[in-house]
Short mmCIF file of C-alpha atoms in Angstrom, two decimals:
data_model
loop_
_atom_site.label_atom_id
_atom_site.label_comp_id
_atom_site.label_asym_id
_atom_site.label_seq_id
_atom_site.Cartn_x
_atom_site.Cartn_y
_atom_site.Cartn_z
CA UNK A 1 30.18 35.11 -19.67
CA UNK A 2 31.42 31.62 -20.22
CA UNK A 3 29.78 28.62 -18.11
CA UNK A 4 32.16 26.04 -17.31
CA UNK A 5 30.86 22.54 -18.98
CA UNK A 6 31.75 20.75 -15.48
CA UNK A 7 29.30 23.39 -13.04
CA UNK A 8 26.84 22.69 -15.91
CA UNK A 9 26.50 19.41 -14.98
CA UNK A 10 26.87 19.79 -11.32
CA UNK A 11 24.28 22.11 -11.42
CA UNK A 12 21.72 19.71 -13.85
CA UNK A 13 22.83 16.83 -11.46
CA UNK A 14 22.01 18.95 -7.88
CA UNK A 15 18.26 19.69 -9.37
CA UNK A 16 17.97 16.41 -10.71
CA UNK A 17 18.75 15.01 -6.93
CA UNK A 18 16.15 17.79 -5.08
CA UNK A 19 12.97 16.48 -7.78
CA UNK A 20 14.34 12.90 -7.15
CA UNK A 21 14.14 13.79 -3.44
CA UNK A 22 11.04 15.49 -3.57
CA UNK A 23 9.08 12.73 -5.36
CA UNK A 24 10.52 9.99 -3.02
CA UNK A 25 9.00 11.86 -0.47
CA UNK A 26 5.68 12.34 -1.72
CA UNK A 27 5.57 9.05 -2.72
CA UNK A 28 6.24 7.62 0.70
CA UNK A 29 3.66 10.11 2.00
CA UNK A 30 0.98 8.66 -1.02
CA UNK A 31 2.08 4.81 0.19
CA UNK A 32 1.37 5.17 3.90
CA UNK A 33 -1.77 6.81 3.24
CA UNK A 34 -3.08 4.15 1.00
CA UNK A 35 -2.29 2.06 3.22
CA UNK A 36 -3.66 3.40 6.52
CA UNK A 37 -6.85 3.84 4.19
CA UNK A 38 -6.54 -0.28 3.07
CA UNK A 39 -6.84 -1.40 7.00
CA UNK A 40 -9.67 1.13 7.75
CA UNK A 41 -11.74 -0.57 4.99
CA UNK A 42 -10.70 -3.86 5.39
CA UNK A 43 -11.63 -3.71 9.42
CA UNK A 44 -15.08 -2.60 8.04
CA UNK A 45 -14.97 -5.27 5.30
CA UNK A 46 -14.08 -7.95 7.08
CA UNK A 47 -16.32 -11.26 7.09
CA UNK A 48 -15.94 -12.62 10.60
CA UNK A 49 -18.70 -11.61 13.33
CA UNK A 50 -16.58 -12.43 16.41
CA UNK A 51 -14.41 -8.91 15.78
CA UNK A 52 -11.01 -10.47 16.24
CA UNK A 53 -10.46 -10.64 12.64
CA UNK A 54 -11.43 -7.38 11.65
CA UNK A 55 -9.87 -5.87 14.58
CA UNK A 56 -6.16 -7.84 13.33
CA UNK A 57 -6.07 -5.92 10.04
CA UNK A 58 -2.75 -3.54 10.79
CA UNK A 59 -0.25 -1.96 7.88
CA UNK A 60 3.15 -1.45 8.55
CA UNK A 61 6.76 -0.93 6.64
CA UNK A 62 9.07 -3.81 5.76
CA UNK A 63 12.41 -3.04 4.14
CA UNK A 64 11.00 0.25 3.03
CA UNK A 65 7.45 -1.64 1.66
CA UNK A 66 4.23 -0.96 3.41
CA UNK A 67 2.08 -3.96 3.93
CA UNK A 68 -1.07 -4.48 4.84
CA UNK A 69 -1.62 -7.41 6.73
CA UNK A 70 -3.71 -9.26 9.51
CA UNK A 71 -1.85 -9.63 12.79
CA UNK A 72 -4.37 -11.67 14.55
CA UNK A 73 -5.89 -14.40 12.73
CA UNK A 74 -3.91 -14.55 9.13
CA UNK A 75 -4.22 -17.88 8.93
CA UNK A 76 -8.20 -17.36 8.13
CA UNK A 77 -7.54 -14.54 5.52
CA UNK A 78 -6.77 -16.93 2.65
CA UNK A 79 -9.63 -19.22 3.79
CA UNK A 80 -12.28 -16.66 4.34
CA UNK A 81 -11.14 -15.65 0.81
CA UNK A 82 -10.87 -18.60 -1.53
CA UNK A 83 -13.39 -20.98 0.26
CA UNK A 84 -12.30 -23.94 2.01
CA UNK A 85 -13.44 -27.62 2.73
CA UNK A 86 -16.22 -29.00 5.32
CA UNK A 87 -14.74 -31.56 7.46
CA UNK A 88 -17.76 -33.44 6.75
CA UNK A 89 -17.82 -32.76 3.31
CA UNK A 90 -18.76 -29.79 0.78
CA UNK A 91 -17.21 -26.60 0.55
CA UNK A 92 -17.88 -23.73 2.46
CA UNK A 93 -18.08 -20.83 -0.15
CA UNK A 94 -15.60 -17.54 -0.67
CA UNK A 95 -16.19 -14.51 0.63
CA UNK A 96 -14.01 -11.63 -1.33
CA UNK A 97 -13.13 -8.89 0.82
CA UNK A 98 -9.62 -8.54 0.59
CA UNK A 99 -9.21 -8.39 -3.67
CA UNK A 100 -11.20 -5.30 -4.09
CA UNK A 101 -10.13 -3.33 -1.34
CA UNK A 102 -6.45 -4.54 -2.89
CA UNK A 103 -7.63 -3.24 -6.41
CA UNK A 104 -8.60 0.19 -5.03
CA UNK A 105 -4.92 0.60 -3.02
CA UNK A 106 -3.33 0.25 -6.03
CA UNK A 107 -5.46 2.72 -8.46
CA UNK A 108 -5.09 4.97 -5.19
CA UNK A 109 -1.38 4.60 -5.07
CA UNK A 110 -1.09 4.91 -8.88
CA UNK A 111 -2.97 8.22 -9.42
CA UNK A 112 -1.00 9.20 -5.99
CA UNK A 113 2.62 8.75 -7.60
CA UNK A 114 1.55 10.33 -11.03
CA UNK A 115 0.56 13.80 -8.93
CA UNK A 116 3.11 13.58 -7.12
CA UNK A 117 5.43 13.35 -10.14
CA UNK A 118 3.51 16.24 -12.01
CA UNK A 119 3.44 18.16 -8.96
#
């Protein structure tokens, strides 16, 4: 039985386009939840005792990109951060909440994608 060389390749290139499909999905599935998982600890990580803060913390999708973000007060994110100056003087110091919760989405996401790749 002869295969012609041109349903070969059809054939390779249909598969090809169901794993691509597949992983895409999984992917998405892996970013969302790393995500949703990045504003739960941040909310619980955050610095600021009046609640507004922590409660601003929100992740959504930009041009197919999920990012996590503070809707209420972003301005203090990069203060409460990196420290900032006293209007009289000094330095109020840093308080890193946001860099290791950052450095555990992207392990998360990382190990996601590979098992969804091996999958």
């Amino acid at each position: 039985m002869a295969i012609n060389i041109n349903q070969l390749a059809d054939e390779i290139n249909k598969q090809l386009r169901e794993y691509a499909d597949g992983v895409g999905e999984e992917m998405e599935k892996v970013a969302r939840k790393v995500a949703k998982d990045g504003v739960k600890t941040l909310k619980l990580r955050s610095p600021e005792l009046s609640g507004s803060y922590a409660k601003g913390w929100r992740a959504k999708k930009v041009d197919g990109v999920w990012v996590v973000h503070n809707a209420t007060d972003y301005q203090l994110t990069h203060l409460l951060e990196k420290g900032h100056a006293k209007v009289g003087g000094g330095r109020v110091g840093a308080r890193v909440h946001i860099k290791p919760v950052e450095e555990r989405m992207i392990d998360e996401y990382v190990k996601g994608v590979e098992g969804a790749i091996r999958k």
